[in-house]
């Protein structure tokens, strides 16, 4: 199987099949990144991310995955900013805001109570913390790779990651009192978080 780097080189020299292979390899993973926070916009944001990547292919100099999720992070940040601005406008006008929806990911993937609680706890985190943990747990990105995605220093990213994990534990505790689920999550938080990504989920309809 060709590596991302080999596919990027072929893509940059005009190979459409290399571009298609990269899209197929990452489409669902990018969709999942958006879906946790903005379920009803996830497919549109995913397609926009790949379109921007296509337009900016000549700028890819290092990891394709980091470059792709860097675009996705900026798209999600912008979409959340627009969402909050719209909610503020609606409040000023006395209009109802669209309600939050249960994510497709939580509906399909959280087959265990521990997974359900973990996803609910992640949903309560700040957008930056949530994005950090989604990439850390579900994309297995280390601090150096995350630093590239978030465009910060390695040391700053290590601090962010530690805080995000601490915030996740606190969010779990806020959802639960003493329980077997709470104990299980605290005993193996990383394992439970990664178990969601390990669940075999179908891609959204119409995806590549």
PDB file of C-alpha atoms in Angstrom:
ATOM      1  CA  UNK A   1       0.000   0.000   0.000  1.00  0.00           C
ATOM      2  CA  UNK A   2       1.515   3.380  -0.977  1.00  0.00           C
ATOM      3  CA  UNK A   3       2.296   5.817   1.829  1.00  0.00           C
ATOM      4  CA  UNK A   4       0.664   9.229   2.115  1.00  0.00           C
ATOM      5  CA  UNK A   5       3.929  10.830   1.023  1.00  0.00           C
ATOM      6  CA  UNK A   6       4.105   8.696  -2.119  1.00  0.00           C
ATOM      7  CA  UNK A   7       0.495   9.505  -2.960  1.00  0.00           C
ATOM      8  CA  UNK A   8       1.026  13.231  -2.397  1.00  0.00           C
ATOM      9  CA  UNK A   9       4.028  13.225  -4.754  1.00  0.00           C
ATOM     10  CA  UNK A  10       2.021  11.385  -7.405  1.00  0.00           C
ATOM     11  CA  UNK A  11      -0.930  13.727  -6.887  1.00  0.00           C
ATOM     12  CA  UNK A  12       1.267  16.807  -7.271  1.00  0.00           C
ATOM     13  CA  UNK A  13       2.522  15.480 -10.597  1.00  0.00           C
ATOM     14  CA  UNK A  14      -1.004  15.045 -11.926  1.00  0.00           C
ATOM     15  CA  UNK A  15      -2.242  11.640 -10.720  1.00  0.00           C
ATOM     16  CA  UNK A  16      -6.016  11.755 -10.191  1.00  0.00           C
ATOM     17  CA  UNK A  17      -6.023   8.206  -8.814  1.00  0.00           C
ATOM     18  CA  UNK A  18      -3.570   9.235  -6.083  1.00  0.00           C
ATOM     19  CA  UNK A  19      -5.917  12.080  -5.065  1.00  0.00           C
ATOM     20  CA  UNK A  20      -8.858   9.658  -5.031  1.00  0.00           C
ATOM     21  CA  UNK A  21      -6.928   7.207  -2.858  1.00  0.00           C
ATOM     22  CA  UNK A  22      -6.062   9.910  -0.316  1.00  0.00           C
ATOM     23  CA  UNK A  23      -9.686  11.050  -0.221  1.00  0.00           C
ATOM     24  CA  UNK A  24     -10.933   7.502   0.358  1.00  0.00           C
ATOM     25  CA  UNK A  25      -8.306   6.964   3.046  1.00  0.00           C
ATOM     26  CA  UNK A  26      -9.257  10.062   5.048  1.00  0.00           C
ATOM     27  CA  UNK A  27     -12.849  10.991   4.205  1.00  0.00           C
ATOM     28  CA  UNK A  28     -14.542   9.203   7.073  1.00  0.00           C
ATOM     29  CA  UNK A  29     -11.842  10.266   9.541  1.00  0.00           C
ATOM     30  CA  UNK A  30     -12.330  13.934   8.673  1.00  0.00           C
ATOM     31  CA  UNK A  31     -16.115  13.503   8.766  1.00  0.00           C
ATOM     32  CA  UNK A  32     -15.837  12.011  12.266  1.00  0.00           C
ATOM     33  CA  UNK A  33     -13.754  15.011  13.379  1.00  0.00           C
ATOM     34  CA  UNK A  34     -16.579  17.394  12.410  1.00  0.00           C
ATOM     35  CA  UNK A  35     -19.458  15.145  13.379  1.00  0.00           C
ATOM     36  CA  UNK A  36     -18.810  15.176  17.108  1.00  0.00           C
ATOM     37  CA  UNK A  37     -19.424  18.934  17.288  1.00  0.00           C
ATOM     38  CA  UNK A  38     -21.538  19.877  14.255  1.00  0.00           C
ATOM     39  CA  UNK A  39     -23.417  16.784  13.154  1.00  0.00           C
ATOM     40  CA  UNK A  40     -25.736  18.519  10.690  1.00  0.00           C
ATOM     41  CA  UNK A  41     -22.852  20.322   8.949  1.00  0.00           C
ATOM     42  CA  UNK A  42     -20.288  17.517   9.029  1.00  0.00           C
ATOM     43  CA  UNK A  43     -20.628  16.331   5.455  1.00  0.00           C
ATOM     44  CA  UNK A  44     -20.537  19.848   3.988  1.00  0.00           C
ATOM     45  CA  UNK A  45     -17.485  20.766   6.095  1.00  0.00           C
ATOM     46  CA  UNK A  46     -15.742  17.534   5.101  1.00  0.00           C
ATOM     47  CA  UNK A  47     -16.257  18.188   1.414  1.00  0.00           C
ATOM     48  CA  UNK A  48     -15.104  21.790   1.852  1.00  0.00           C
ATOM     49  CA  UNK A  49     -11.949  20.599   3.605  1.00  0.00           C
ATOM     50  CA  UNK A  50     -11.022  18.259   0.773  1.00  0.00           C
ATOM     51  CA  UNK A  51     -11.793  20.955  -1.805  1.00  0.00           C
ATOM     52  CA  UNK A  52      -9.443  23.375  -0.031  1.00  0.00           C
ATOM     53  CA  UNK A  53      -6.804  20.663   0.195  1.00  0.00           C
ATOM     54  CA  UNK A  54      -7.149  20.107  -3.557  1.00  0.00           C
ATOM     55  CA  UNK A  55      -6.763  23.825  -4.225  1.00  0.00           C
ATOM     56  CA  UNK A  56      -3.723  24.064  -1.930  1.00  0.00           C
ATOM     57  CA  UNK A  57      -1.988  20.802  -2.817  1.00  0.00           C
ATOM     58  CA  UNK A  58       1.256  22.552  -3.799  1.00  0.00           C
ATOM     59  CA  UNK A  59       1.605  23.859  -0.220  1.00  0.00           C
ATOM     60  CA  UNK A  60       1.872  20.385   1.322  1.00  0.00           C
ATOM     61  CA  UNK A  61       5.442  20.073   2.538  1.00  0.00           C
ATOM     62  CA  UNK A  62       5.287  17.654   5.463  1.00  0.00           C
ATOM     63  CA  UNK A  63       2.642  15.239   6.747  1.00  0.00           C
ATOM     64  CA  UNK A  64      -0.469  15.100   4.562  1.00  0.00           C
ATOM     65  CA  UNK A  65      -2.552  14.056   7.556  1.00  0.00           C
ATOM     66  CA  UNK A  66      -1.398  17.017   9.647  1.00  0.00           C
ATOM     67  CA  UNK A  67      -1.944  19.395   6.742  1.00  0.00           C
ATOM     68  CA  UNK A  68      -5.442  18.011   6.082  1.00  0.00           C
ATOM     69  CA  UNK A  69      -6.514  18.194   9.719  1.00  0.00           C
ATOM     70  CA  UNK A  70      -5.018  21.670   9.978  1.00  0.00           C
ATOM     71  CA  UNK A  71      -7.483  22.744   7.286  1.00  0.00           C
ATOM     72  CA  UNK A  72     -10.264  20.857   9.082  1.00  0.00           C
ATOM     73  CA  UNK A  73      -9.447  22.570  12.383  1.00  0.00           C
ATOM     74  CA  UNK A  74      -9.682  26.004  10.800  1.00  0.00           C
ATOM     75  CA  UNK A  75     -12.954  25.084   9.089  1.00  0.00           C
ATOM     76  CA  UNK A  76     -14.473  23.841  12.349  1.00  0.00           C
ATOM     77  CA  UNK A  77     -13.291  26.905  14.279  1.00  0.00           C
ATOM     78  CA  UNK A  78     -14.849  29.190  11.675  1.00  0.00           C
ATOM     79  CA  UNK A  79     -18.111  27.211  11.593  1.00  0.00           C
ATOM     80  CA  UNK A  80     -18.409  27.323  15.392  1.00  0.00           C
ATOM     81  CA  UNK A  81     -17.719  31.071  15.406  1.00  0.00           C
ATOM     82  CA  UNK A  82     -20.470  31.566  12.817  1.00  0.00           C
ATOM     83  CA  UNK A  83     -22.816  29.374  14.836  1.00  0.00           C
ATOM     84  CA  UNK A  84     -22.251  31.354  18.027  1.00  0.00           C
ATOM     85  CA  UNK A  85     -22.711  34.653  16.158  1.00  0.00           C
ATOM     86  CA  UNK A  86     -25.992  33.393  14.706  1.00  0.00           C
ATOM     87  CA  UNK A  87     -27.189  32.258  18.144  1.00  0.00           C
ATOM     88  CA  UNK A  88     -26.351  35.698  19.559  1.00  0.00           C
ATOM     89  CA  UNK A  89     -28.242  37.390  16.725  1.00  0.00           C
ATOM     90  CA  UNK A  90     -31.260  35.160  17.294  1.00  0.00           C
ATOM     91  CA  UNK A  91     -31.279  35.915  21.021  1.00  0.00           C
ATOM     92  CA  UNK A  92     -31.246  39.664  20.322  1.00  0.00           C
ATOM     93  CA  UNK A  93     -34.192  39.259  17.930  1.00  0.00           C
ATOM     94  CA  UNK A  94     -36.045  36.911  20.251  1.00  0.00           C
ATOM     95  CA  UNK A  95     -35.871  34.062  17.750  1.00  0.00           C
ATOM     96  CA  UNK A  96     -35.392  30.424  18.799  1.00  0.00           C
ATOM     97  CA  UNK A  97     -31.986  28.889  18.101  1.00  0.00           C
ATOM     98  CA  UNK A  98     -31.681  25.513  16.376  1.00  0.00           C
ATOM     99  CA  UNK A  99     -31.363  22.829  19.021  1.00  0.00           C
ATOM    100  CA  UNK A 100     -28.333  20.607  19.366  1.00  0.00           C
ATOM    101  CA  UNK A 101     -28.649  17.140  17.900  1.00  0.00           C
ATOM    102  CA  UNK A 102     -27.254  13.885  19.140  1.00  0.00           C
ATOM    103  CA  UNK A 103     -24.288  13.085  16.975  1.00  0.00           C
ATOM    104  CA  UNK A 104     -24.394  10.266  14.495  1.00  0.00           C
ATOM    105  CA  UNK A 105     -21.172   9.084  16.080  1.00  0.00           C
ATOM    106  CA  UNK A 106     -22.684   8.825  19.550  1.00  0.00           C
ATOM    107  CA  UNK A 107     -25.780   7.132  18.191  1.00  0.00           C
ATOM    108  CA  UNK A 108     -23.828   4.441  16.334  1.00  0.00           C
ATOM    109  CA  UNK A 109     -20.552   4.085  18.171  1.00  0.00           C
ATOM    110  CA  UNK A 110     -21.413   4.375  21.835  1.00  0.00           C
ATOM    111  CA  UNK A 111     -22.544   0.825  22.382  1.00  0.00           C
ATOM    112  CA  UNK A 112     -21.237   0.730  25.946  1.00  0.00           C
ATOM    113  CA  UNK A 113     -22.282   3.049  28.748  1.00  0.00           C
ATOM    114  CA  UNK A 114     -18.666   4.044  29.267  1.00  0.00           C
ATOM    115  CA  UNK A 115     -18.467   5.204  25.642  1.00  0.00           C
ATOM    116  CA  UNK A 116     -21.731   7.126  25.938  1.00  0.00           C
ATOM    117  CA  UNK A 117     -20.535   8.970  29.034  1.00  0.00           C
ATOM    118  CA  UNK A 118     -17.171   9.667  27.445  1.00  0.00           C
ATOM    119  CA  UNK A 119     -18.752  11.214  24.348  1.00  0.00           C
ATOM    120  CA  UNK A 120     -21.103  13.307  26.471  1.00  0.00           C
ATOM    121  CA  UNK A 121     -18.155  14.487  28.560  1.00  0.00           C
ATOM    122  CA  UNK A 122     -16.172  15.396  25.425  1.00  0.00           C
ATOM    123  CA  UNK A 123     -19.146  17.360  24.114  1.00  0.00           C
ATOM    124  CA  UNK A 124     -18.972  19.593  27.210  1.00  0.00           C
ATOM    125  CA  UNK A 125     -15.357  20.599  26.578  1.00  0.00           C
ATOM    126  CA  UNK A 126     -14.178  23.756  24.853  1.00  0.00           C
ATOM    127  CA  UNK A 127     -13.833  23.415  21.071  1.00  0.00           C
ATOM    128  CA  UNK A 128     -10.022  23.483  21.248  1.00  0.00           C
ATOM    129  CA  UNK A 129      -9.917  20.798  23.946  1.00  0.00           C
ATOM    130  CA  UNK A 130     -12.409  18.668  22.066  1.00  0.00           C
ATOM    131  CA  UNK A 131     -10.475  18.945  18.790  1.00  0.00           C
ATOM    132  CA  UNK A 132      -7.219  18.179  20.599  1.00  0.00           C
ATOM    133  CA  UNK A 133      -8.575  15.012  22.179  1.00  0.00           C
ATOM    134  CA  UNK A 134     -10.365  13.845  19.040  1.00  0.00           C
ATOM    135  CA  UNK A 135      -7.082  13.969  17.140  1.00  0.00           C
ATOM    136  CA  UNK A 136      -5.051  12.548  20.031  1.00  0.00           C
ATOM    137  CA  UNK A 137      -7.326   9.584  20.674  1.00  0.00           C
ATOM    138  CA  UNK A 138      -8.950   8.894  17.321  1.00  0.00           C
ATOM    139  CA  UNK A 139      -6.104   9.836  14.981  1.00  0.00           C
ATOM    140  CA  UNK A 140      -3.332   8.732  17.377  1.00  0.00           C
ATOM    141  CA  UNK A 141      -1.525  12.038  16.899  1.00  0.00           C
ATOM    142  CA  UNK A 142       1.301  12.803  19.305  1.00  0.00           C
ATOM    143  CA  UNK A 143       2.085  16.260  20.725  1.00  0.00           C
ATOM    144  CA  UNK A 144       4.464  17.122  17.882  1.00  0.00           C
ATOM    145  CA  UNK A 145       1.870  16.266  15.235  1.00  0.00           C
ATOM    146  CA  UNK A 146      -0.838  18.137  17.118  1.00  0.00           C
ATOM    147  CA  UNK A 147       1.457  21.167  17.333  1.00  0.00           C
ATOM    148  CA  UNK A 148       1.634  21.180  13.530  1.00  0.00           C
ATOM    149  CA  UNK A 149      -2.152  21.008  13.205  1.00  0.00           C
ATOM    150  CA  UNK A 150      -2.751  23.785  15.768  1.00  0.00           C
ATOM    151  CA  UNK A 151       0.232  25.863  14.623  1.00  0.00           C
ATOM    152  CA  UNK A 152       1.738  26.195  18.113  1.00  0.00           C
ATOM    153  CA  UNK A 153       5.030  25.128  19.673  1.00  0.00           C
ATOM    154  CA  UNK A 154       5.622  21.554  20.825  1.00  0.00           C
ATOM    155  CA  UNK A 155       5.856  22.617  24.478  1.00  0.00           C
ATOM    156  CA  UNK A 156       2.654  24.655  24.246  1.00  0.00           C
ATOM    157  CA  UNK A 157       0.869  21.678  22.713  1.00  0.00           C
ATOM    158  CA  UNK A 158       2.047  19.356  25.470  1.00  0.00           C
ATOM    159  CA  UNK A 159       0.538  21.748  28.025  1.00  0.00           C
ATOM    160  CA  UNK A 160      -2.706  21.984  26.050  1.00  0.00           C
ATOM    161  CA  UNK A 161      -2.955  18.225  25.780  1.00  0.00           C
ATOM    162  CA  UNK A 162      -2.393  17.695  29.498  1.00  0.00           C
ATOM    163  CA  UNK A 163      -5.053  20.285  30.329  1.00  0.00           C
ATOM    164  CA  UNK A 164      -7.523  18.808  27.840  1.00  0.00           C
ATOM    165  CA  UNK A 165      -7.151  15.350  29.393  1.00  0.00           C
ATOM    166  CA  UNK A 166      -7.585  16.812  32.880  1.00  0.00           C
ATOM    167  CA  UNK A 167     -10.674  18.708  31.701  1.00  0.00           C
ATOM    168  CA  UNK A 168     -12.107  15.494  30.258  1.00  0.00           C
ATOM    169  CA  UNK A 169     -11.719  13.726  33.606  1.00  0.00           C
ATOM    170  CA  UNK A 170     -13.410  16.647  35.353  1.00  0.00           C
ATOM    171  CA  UNK A 171     -16.222  16.595  32.792  1.00  0.00           C
ATOM    172  CA  UNK A 172     -16.747  12.880  33.420  1.00  0.00           C
ATOM    173  CA  UNK A 173     -16.928  13.521  37.170  1.00  0.00           C
ATOM    174  CA  UNK A 174     -19.489  16.284  36.622  1.00  0.00           C
ATOM    175  CA  UNK A 175     -21.728  13.820  34.770  1.00  0.00           C
ATOM    176  CA  UNK A 176     -21.381  10.978  37.266  1.00  0.00           C
ATOM    177  CA  UNK A 177     -21.356  10.452  40.977  1.00  0.00           C
ATOM    178  CA  UNK A 178     -19.641   7.376  42.385  1.00  0.00           C
ATOM    179  CA  UNK A 179     -20.288   4.533  39.982  1.00  0.00           C
ATOM    180  CA  UNK A 180     -18.699   1.549  38.320  1.00  0.00           C
ATOM    181  CA  UNK A 181     -18.708   3.471  35.017  1.00  0.00           C
ATOM    182  CA  UNK A 182     -16.796   6.362  36.554  1.00  0.00           C
ATOM    183  CA  UNK A 183     -14.229   4.016  38.048  1.00  0.00           C
ATOM    184  CA  UNK A 184     -13.824   2.171  34.759  1.00  0.00           C
ATOM    185  CA  UNK A 185     -13.276   5.406  32.840  1.00  0.00           C
ATOM    186  CA  UNK A 186     -10.741   6.743  35.300  1.00  0.00           C
ATOM    187  CA  UNK A 187      -8.901   3.429  35.364  1.00  0.00           C
ATOM    188  CA  UNK A 188      -8.429   3.372  31.587  1.00  0.00           C
ATOM    189  CA  UNK A 189      -9.476   6.703  30.122  1.00  0.00           C
ATOM    190  CA  UNK A 190      -7.185   6.388  27.100  1.00  0.00           C
ATOM    191  CA  UNK A 191      -8.407   2.899  26.324  1.00  0.00           C
ATOM    192  CA  UNK A 192     -12.078   3.857  26.449  1.00  0.00           C
ATOM    193  CA  UNK A 193     -11.503   6.995  24.376  1.00  0.00           C
ATOM    194  CA  UNK A 194      -9.704   5.028  21.679  1.00  0.00           C
ATOM    195  CA  UNK A 195     -12.364   2.311  21.728  1.00  0.00           C
ATOM    196  CA  UNK A 196     -14.834   4.706  20.112  1.00  0.00           C
ATOM    197  CA  UNK A 197     -12.564   5.144  17.107  1.00  0.00           C
ATOM    198  CA  UNK A 198     -11.981   1.407  16.938  1.00  0.00           C
ATOM    199  CA  UNK A 199     -15.685   0.763  16.429  1.00  0.00           C
ATOM    200  CA  UNK A 200     -16.374  -0.112  12.814  1.00  0.00           C
ATOM    201  CA  UNK A 201     -18.644   2.722  11.661  1.00  0.00           C
ATOM    202  CA  UNK A 202     -20.069   3.135   8.165  1.00  0.00           C
ATOM    203  CA  UNK A 203     -19.196   6.316   6.249  1.00  0.00           C
ATOM    204  CA  UNK A 204     -21.956   8.858   5.642  1.00  0.00           C
ATOM    205  CA  UNK A 205     -24.147   8.354   2.601  1.00  0.00           C
ATOM    206  CA  UNK A 206     -22.613   9.731  -0.545  1.00  0.00           C
ATOM    207  CA  UNK A 207     -19.061   9.826   0.782  1.00  0.00           C
ATOM    208  CA  UNK A 208     -16.047   8.853  -1.289  1.00  0.00           C
TER     209      UNK A 208
END
